[in-house]
């Protein structure tokens, strides 16, 4: 009989290990909020590749087993395909959608807020048995049917991984929402905002969703990391080779300032309903954490449709335009 699993990884080891290597002793740098000191600190000891991204007794054994057999065994293969810039088939896109959505709702942070919601409404924790969903669940289409962009960091730039690995800018069914999921220090999966049908010429069908690779300009990843780091719940990891002074400063100052809003607790398909639902959820977060979170959040990451770069627009640049467009506008500029 298989031994029970008490150490439940909410961020799978096969994904986390991309932030380390044999050369780095299979360890990564680790930042966390210290309850005793009530501040963010950098750990004196690096974390091993299996000792971050887990919590004891987070799921039942049944859920743990199903995560392996029904999701992660297949998702790990798709993960590698995306890292290698290989295209996913329509069926594989639905499976990847299931992985991303499950990854969003299997974290201690999400459970914390969902548990409080259930407590206030007289519910229980039975929802945890249903977090895996299925490959053909309708909600996966909100990932599978979006345009995908794999953002590749410039030389010496990198992405971090937090204990809220999926960063959402809004509710899943809101067309303007963008979903970010760093795959490694060098690559970040993005499910783009929908290009709504009324922008398509009359009589023309919506084109099939795209999957593209885009190499970012120097410094672009810091704008993405800025919001991702703020969305942390309690901890994050950085590849040891990337743990420089800039990331150290951002982590110590920003980690967990605005924890990821658990958008999967509700739905909203337009700006008005999103504002209403978001205010309710942020109020729930304030009650749960005993922290007065601001109702109106300012995000660096705005809707991103994946077509901006071809138009000379770079939403991740402080200049707001691509390097090519910047040189066109200012021929003498040095980049």
CSV table of C-alpha atoms in Angstrom, one decimal:
chain,number,residue,atom,x,y,z
A,1,UNK,CA,0.0,0.0,0.0
A,2,UNK,CA,1.3,3.4,-0.9
A,3,UNK,CA,2.4,5.6,2.0
A,4,UNK,CA,0.1,8.6,2.5
A,5,UNK,CA,1.4,12.0,1.3
A,6,UNK,CA,1.4,14.6,4.0
A,7,UNK,CA,3.7,17.1,2.2
A,8,UNK,CA,1.3,18.5,-0.5
A,9,UNK,CA,3.0,20.6,-3.2
A,10,UNK,CA,0.6,23.3,-4.3
A,11,UNK,CA,3.3,24.5,-6.7
A,12,UNK,CA,4.6,21.2,-8.4
A,13,UNK,CA,8.2,20.2,-8.0
A,14,UNK,CA,8.5,19.7,-11.8
A,15,UNK,CA,7.7,23.4,-12.3
A,16,UNK,CA,9.8,24.8,-9.4
A,17,UNK,CA,12.9,22.9,-10.4
A,18,UNK,CA,13.3,25.2,-13.4
A,19,UNK,CA,14.5,27.9,-10.9
A,20,UNK,CA,17.6,25.8,-10.0
A,21,UNK,CA,20.1,23.5,-11.5
A,22,UNK,CA,22.7,20.9,-10.7
A,23,UNK,CA,25.4,23.7,-10.8
A,24,UNK,CA,23.4,25.5,-8.1
A,25,UNK,CA,23.2,22.4,-6.0
A,26,UNK,CA,19.5,22.1,-6.8
A,27,UNK,CA,18.8,25.0,-4.5
A,28,UNK,CA,17.2,28.4,-5.0
A,29,UNK,CA,17.1,31.7,-3.0
A,30,UNK,CA,14.1,32.2,-0.8
A,31,UNK,CA,12.3,35.2,0.5
A,32,UNK,CA,9.4,35.1,3.0
A,33,UNK,CA,7.3,37.1,5.4
A,34,UNK,CA,8.6,36.5,9.0
A,35,UNK,CA,5.8,36.5,11.5
A,36,UNK,CA,8.2,37.1,14.4
A,37,UNK,CA,9.8,40.1,12.9
A,38,UNK,CA,6.7,41.2,11.0
A,39,UNK,CA,8.8,42.0,7.9
A,40,UNK,CA,10.0,40.3,4.7
A,41,UNK,CA,13.4,38.7,5.0
A,42,UNK,CA,15.8,36.8,2.7
A,43,UNK,CA,16.4,33.3,4.1
A,44,UNK,CA,20.0,32.6,5.3
A,45,UNK,CA,19.7,29.1,3.9
A,46,UNK,CA,18.8,28.4,0.3
A,47,UNK,CA,15.8,26.1,-0.3
A,48,UNK,CA,16.2,22.7,-1.9
A,49,UNK,CA,14.1,22.0,-5.0
A,50,UNK,CA,11.5,19.9,-3.1
A,51,UNK,CA,11.2,22.0,0.0
A,52,UNK,CA,9.3,25.1,-1.2
A,53,UNK,CA,5.8,25.3,-2.6
A,54,UNK,CA,4.2,22.8,-0.2
A,55,UNK,CA,2.1,22.7,2.9
A,56,UNK,CA,1.5,19.8,5.2
A,57,UNK,CA,-2.0,18.2,4.9
A,58,UNK,CA,-3.3,20.7,2.4
A,59,UNK,CA,-5.3,18.2,0.5
A,60,UNK,CA,-6.9,14.8,1.1
A,61,UNK,CA,-4.9,11.7,-0.1
A,62,UNK,CA,-7.6,11.2,-2.8
A,63,UNK,CA,-7.0,14.7,-4.2
A,64,UNK,CA,-3.2,14.3,-4.0
A,65,UNK,CA,-3.4,11.0,-6.0
A,66,UNK,CA,-5.8,12.5,-8.6
A,67,UNK,CA,-3.5,15.5,-9.1
A,68,UNK,CA,-0.7,13.1,-10.1
A,69,UNK,CA,-2.7,10.7,-12.3
A,70,UNK,CA,-5.3,13.1,-13.8
A,71,UNK,CA,-3.4,16.3,-14.2
A,72,UNK,CA,0.3,16.6,-13.4
A,73,UNK,CA,1.6,13.6,-15.4
A,74,UNK,CA,0.2,15.1,-18.6
A,75,UNK,CA,0.7,18.7,-17.6
A,76,UNK,CA,4.5,18.2,-17.0
A,77,UNK,CA,4.8,17.1,-20.7
A,78,UNK,CA,3.0,20.2,-21.9
A,79,UNK,CA,5.1,22.3,-19.6
A,80,UNK,CA,8.2,21.1,-21.4
A,81,UNK,CA,6.7,21.6,-24.8
A,82,UNK,CA,6.0,25.3,-24.0
A,83,UNK,CA,9.5,25.7,-22.7
A,84,UNK,CA,10.8,24.3,-26.0
A,85,UNK,CA,8.5,26.6,-28.0
A,86,UNK,CA,6.5,23.7,-29.3
A,87,UNK,CA,2.9,24.2,-30.3
A,88,UNK,CA,0.1,22.6,-28.3
A,89,UNK,CA,-2.8,21.0,-30.1
A,90,UNK,CA,-6.4,22.1,-29.4
A,91,UNK,CA,-6.8,19.1,-27.0
A,92,UNK,CA,-3.6,19.9,-25.3
A,93,UNK,CA,-4.6,23.6,-24.9
A,94,UNK,CA,-7.7,22.4,-23.0
A,95,UNK,CA,-5.5,20.3,-20.7
A,96,UNK,CA,-3.2,23.2,-20.1
A,97,UNK,CA,-6.2,25.3,-19.3
A,98,UNK,CA,-7.2,22.8,-16.7
A,99,UNK,CA,-3.7,22.9,-15.2
A,100,UNK,CA,-3.6,26.7,-15.0
A,101,UNK,CA,-7.0,26.9,-13.4
A,102,UNK,CA,-6.3,24.1,-11.0
A,103,UNK,CA,-3.0,25.8,-10.1
A,104,UNK,CA,-4.9,29.0,-9.4
A,105,UNK,CA,-7.3,27.4,-6.9
A,106,UNK,CA,-5.0,24.9,-5.1
A,107,UNK,CA,-2.8,27.3,-3.2
A,108,UNK,CA,-3.0,28.0,0.6
A,109,UNK,CA,-3.8,31.6,-0.2
A,110,UNK,CA,-6.9,30.7,-2.2
A,111,UNK,CA,-8.0,28.1,0.4
A,112,UNK,CA,-7.6,30.7,3.2
A,113,UNK,CA,-10.1,33.1,1.5
A,114,UNK,CA,-12.4,30.4,0.3
A,115,UNK,CA,-12.5,28.9,3.8
A,116,UNK,CA,-13.5,32.3,5.2
A,117,UNK,CA,-16.2,32.6,2.5
A,118,UNK,CA,-17.6,29.2,3.4
A,119,UNK,CA,-17.5,30.0,7.1
A,120,UNK,CA,-19.5,33.2,6.5
A,121,UNK,CA,-22.0,31.4,4.4
A,122,UNK,CA,-22.4,28.3,6.5
A,123,UNK,CA,-20.5,26.1,4.1
A,124,UNK,CA,-17.6,23.6,4.5
A,125,UNK,CA,-14.3,22.5,2.9
A,126,UNK,CA,-15.8,20.0,0.5
A,127,UNK,CA,-14.9,22.3,-2.4
A,128,UNK,CA,-11.3,21.0,-2.1
A,129,UNK,CA,-12.4,17.7,-3.5
A,130,UNK,CA,-13.5,19.4,-6.7
A,131,UNK,CA,-10.5,21.7,-7.5
A,132,UNK,CA,-9.1,19.5,-10.3
A,133,UNK,CA,-12.0,19.8,-12.6
A,134,UNK,CA,-11.6,18.0,-16.0
A,135,UNK,CA,-10.0,18.5,-19.4
A,136,UNK,CA,-13.2,19.4,-21.1
A,137,UNK,CA,-14.7,21.7,-18.4
A,138,UNK,CA,-16.1,24.9,-20.0
A,139,UNK,CA,-14.0,27.2,-17.8
A,140,UNK,CA,-10.8,25.8,-19.5
A,141,UNK,CA,-11.9,27.5,-22.7
A,142,UNK,CA,-11.1,30.9,-21.1
A,143,UNK,CA,-7.5,29.8,-21.2
A,144,UNK,CA,-7.5,27.6,-24.3
A,145,UNK,CA,-9.3,30.1,-26.6
A,146,UNK,CA,-7.1,33.1,-25.8
A,147,UNK,CA,-4.1,34.0,-27.8
A,148,UNK,CA,-0.9,32.8,-26.0
A,149,UNK,CA,2.4,34.5,-25.9
A,150,UNK,CA,5.5,33.0,-24.3
A,151,UNK,CA,7.6,36.0,-23.1
A,152,UNK,CA,11.3,35.4,-23.2
A,153,UNK,CA,13.4,37.5,-20.9
A,154,UNK,CA,16.3,39.5,-22.3
A,155,UNK,CA,19.9,38.5,-21.4
A,156,UNK,CA,20.5,38.8,-17.6
A,157,UNK,CA,16.8,39.5,-17.0
A,158,UNK,CA,14.6,36.9,-15.3
A,159,UNK,CA,11.2,36.0,-13.8
A,160,UNK,CA,10.5,35.0,-10.2
A,161,UNK,CA,8.1,32.4,-8.8
A,162,UNK,CA,5.7,33.2,-6.0
A,163,UNK,CA,3.4,31.1,-3.8
A,164,UNK,CA,0.6,32.5,-5.9
A,165,UNK,CA,2.2,31.1,-9.2
A,166,UNK,CA,-0.6,32.2,-11.5
A,167,UNK,CA,-1.1,36.0,-11.7
A,168,UNK,CA,-4.5,37.1,-12.9
A,169,UNK,CA,-5.4,40.8,-13.7
A,170,UNK,CA,-9.1,40.1,-13.4
A,171,UNK,CA,-11.9,37.6,-13.4
A,172,UNK,CA,-11.5,34.6,-15.7
A,173,UNK,CA,-14.5,35.3,-17.9
A,174,UNK,CA,-13.7,39.0,-18.3
A,175,UNK,CA,-12.3,39.5,-21.8
A,176,UNK,CA,-9.8,42.1,-20.7
A,177,UNK,CA,-8.2,39.8,-18.1
A,178,UNK,CA,-4.6,38.6,-18.8
A,179,UNK,CA,-3.2,35.5,-17.1
A,180,UNK,CA,0.6,35.3,-16.4
A,181,UNK,CA,2.4,32.1,-15.3
A,182,UNK,CA,6.2,32.2,-15.2
A,183,UNK,CA,7.5,28.8,-16.6
A,184,UNK,CA,11.1,29.4,-15.7
A,185,UNK,CA,13.4,32.4,-14.9
A,186,UNK,CA,13.7,33.0,-18.7
A,187,UNK,CA,10.1,32.3,-19.9
A,188,UNK,CA,6.6,33.4,-18.9
A,189,UNK,CA,3.4,31.9,-20.3
A,190,UNK,CA,0.7,34.6,-21.0
A,191,UNK,CA,-2.9,33.9,-21.9
A,192,UNK,CA,-3.8,37.2,-23.5
A,193,UNK,CA,-6.9,39.4,-23.2
A,194,UNK,CA,-9.6,38.5,-25.7
A,195,UNK,CA,-9.9,40.5,-28.9
A,196,UNK,CA,-13.6,40.9,-28.8
A,197,UNK,CA,-15.8,39.9,-31.7
A,198,UNK,CA,-17.1,43.4,-32.5
A,199,UNK,CA,-13.6,44.3,-33.6
A,200,UNK,CA,-13.7,41.6,-36.3
A,201,UNK,CA,-14.9,42.7,-39.7
A,202,UNK,CA,-18.5,41.7,-40.4
A,203,UNK,CA,-18.8,38.3,-42.0
A,204,UNK,CA,-15.4,37.3,-40.8
A,205,UNK,CA,-15.0,34.5,-38.3
A,206,UNK,CA,-12.8,34.8,-35.2
A,207,UNK,CA,-9.4,33.4,-36.1
A,208,UNK,CA,-8.1,30.4,-34.2
A,209,UNK,CA,-6.1,31.3,-31.1
A,210,UNK,CA,-2.4,31.9,-31.6
A,211,UNK,CA,0.7,30.7,-29.8
A,212,UNK,CA,3.7,33.0,-30.3
A,213,UNK,CA,7.1,33.6,-28.8
A,214,UNK,CA,8.2,37.2,-28.1
A,215,UNK,CA,11.7,38.2,-26.9
A,216,UNK,CA,11.4,41.1,-24.4
A,217,UNK,CA,13.7,44.1,-24.4
A,218,UNK,CA,16.2,44.7,-21.6
A,219,UNK,CA,14.4,45.6,-18.4
A,220,UNK,CA,10.9,44.6,-19.4
A,221,UNK,CA,10.7,41.7,-16.9
A,222,UNK,CA,11.0,44.1,-14.0
A,223,UNK,CA,7.7,45.6,-14.8
A,224,UNK,CA,6.1,42.2,-14.8
A,225,UNK,CA,8.0,41.1,-11.7
A,226,UNK,CA,6.8,44.3,-9.9
A,227,UNK,CA,3.2,43.2,-9.9
A,228,UNK,CA,3.9,39.5,-9.5
A,229,UNK,CA,6.0,40.1,-6.4
A,230,UNK,CA,3.3,42.4,-4.9
A,231,UNK,CA,0.8,39.6,-5.5
A,232,UNK,CA,2.7,37.1,-3.3
A,233,UNK,CA,1.0,35.7,-0.3
A,234,UNK,CA,4.0,34.8,2.0
A,235,UNK,CA,7.0,33.6,0.0
A,236,UNK,CA,8.8,33.4,-3.3
A,237,UNK,CA,11.9,31.9,-4.9
A,238,UNK,CA,14.5,33.3,-7.2
A,239,UNK,CA,17.2,31.4,-9.1
A,240,UNK,CA,20.4,31.8,-7.2
A,241,UNK,CA,22.2,33.1,-10.3
A,242,UNK,CA,19.6,35.8,-10.6
A,243,UNK,CA,19.4,37.0,-6.9
A,244,UNK,CA,20.9,40.4,-7.5
A,245,UNK,CA,20.5,43.7,-5.6
A,246,UNK,CA,17.5,44.9,-7.7
A,247,UNK,CA,15.4,41.8,-7.1
A,248,UNK,CA,16.5,41.8,-3.4
A,249,UNK,CA,15.3,45.3,-3.0
A,250,UNK,CA,12.0,44.7,-4.8
A,251,UNK,CA,11.4,41.5,-2.7
A,252,UNK,CA,12.1,43.1,0.6
A,253,UNK,CA,10.0,46.2,-0.2
A,254,UNK,CA,7.1,44.8,-2.1
A,255,UNK,CA,6.5,41.1,-1.3
A,256,UNK,CA,2.9,40.6,-0.4
A,257,UNK,CA,1.9,44.2,-0.4
A,258,UNK,CA,-1.2,43.4,-2.5
A,259,UNK,CA,-1.8,39.6,-2.4
A,260,UNK,CA,-3.3,38.1,-5.5
A,261,UNK,CA,-7.1,38.7,-5.5
A,262,UNK,CA,-8.7,35.3,-5.6
A,263,UNK,CA,-10.7,36.1,-8.7
A,264,UNK,CA,-11.8,32.4,-9.0
A,265,UNK,CA,-14.2,33.0,-6.1
A,266,UNK,CA,-16.6,34.8,-8.5
A,267,UNK,CA,-17.3,35.8,-12.1
A,268,UNK,CA,-17.6,39.1,-13.9
A,269,UNK,CA,-17.6,39.7,-17.6
A,270,UNK,CA,-17.5,43.5,-17.8
A,271,UNK,CA,-15.8,46.4,-16.0
A,272,UNK,CA,-18.9,47.4,-13.9
A,273,UNK,CA,-19.6,43.9,-12.6
A,274,UNK,CA,-15.9,43.3,-12.1
A,275,UNK,CA,-15.6,46.4,-9.9
A,276,UNK,CA,-18.5,45.3,-7.8
A,277,UNK,CA,-17.3,41.8,-7.3
A,278,UNK,CA,-13.7,42.8,-6.8
A,279,UNK,CA,-14.8,45.2,-3.9
A,280,UNK,CA,-16.6,42.3,-2.3
A,281,UNK,CA,-13.6,40.0,-2.5
A,282,UNK,CA,-11.2,42.6,-1.3
A,283,UNK,CA,-13.4,43.2,1.7
A,284,UNK,CA,-13.4,39.4,2.3
A,285,UNK,CA,-9.5,39.5,2.1
A,286,UNK,CA,-9.4,42.4,4.6
A,287,UNK,CA,-11.6,40.5,7.1
A,288,UNK,CA,-9.6,37.3,6.7
A,289,UNK,CA,-6.1,38.9,7.0
A,290,UNK,CA,-7.2,41.6,9.4
A,291,UNK,CA,-5.6,44.1,7.0
A,292,UNK,CA,-7.3,47.0,5.4
A,293,UNK,CA,-6.5,46.4,1.8
A,294,UNK,CA,-7.3,49.4,-0.6
A,295,UNK,CA,-10.5,48.9,-2.6
A,296,UNK,CA,-9.1,50.6,-5.7
A,297,UNK,CA,-5.9,48.9,-6.9
A,298,UNK,CA,-3.5,50.3,-9.4
A,299,UNK,CA,-1.9,47.7,-11.5
A,300,UNK,CA,1.2,48.0,-13.7
A,301,UNK,CA,0.0,45.2,-16.0
A,302,UNK,CA,-3.0,46.4,-18.1
A,303,UNK,CA,-5.0,44.4,-20.6
A,304,UNK,CA,-2.5,42.7,-23.1
A,305,UNK,CA,-3.8,41.3,-26.4
A,306,UNK,CA,-0.6,40.0,-27.8
A,307,UNK,CA,-0.7,42.1,-30.9
A,308,UNK,CA,0.8,45.2,-29.4
A,309,UNK,CA,4.4,44.5,-30.4
A,310,UNK,CA,3.5,44.3,-34.1
A,311,UNK,CA,2.1,47.8,-33.7
A,312,UNK,CA,5.2,49.2,-32.2
A,313,UNK,CA,3.7,49.2,-28.7
A,314,UNK,CA,5.6,47.6,-25.8
A,315,UNK,CA,3.3,47.5,-22.7
A,316,UNK,CA,6.2,46.2,-20.6
A,317,UNK,CA,8.6,49.1,-21.4
A,318,UNK,CA,8.9,52.3,-19.4
A,319,UNK,CA,8.9,54.0,-22.8
A,320,UNK,CA,5.6,52.4,-23.9
A,321,UNK,CA,7.0,51.5,-27.3
A,322,UNK,CA,9.3,48.8,-28.7
A,323,UNK,CA,13.0,49.4,-29.2
A,324,UNK,CA,12.5,49.5,-33.0
A,325,UNK,CA,9.7,52.1,-32.7
A,326,UNK,CA,11.8,54.1,-30.2
A,327,UNK,CA,14.7,54.2,-32.7
A,328,UNK,CA,12.3,55.3,-35.4
A,329,UNK,CA,11.0,58.2,-33.3
A,330,UNK,CA,14.4,59.1,-31.9
A,331,UNK,CA,17.2,58.0,-34.4
A,332,UNK,CA,20.0,59.2,-32.1
A,333,UNK,CA,18.9,57.4,-29.0
A,334,UNK,CA,21.2,54.7,-27.4
A,335,UNK,CA,19.4,51.7,-26.1
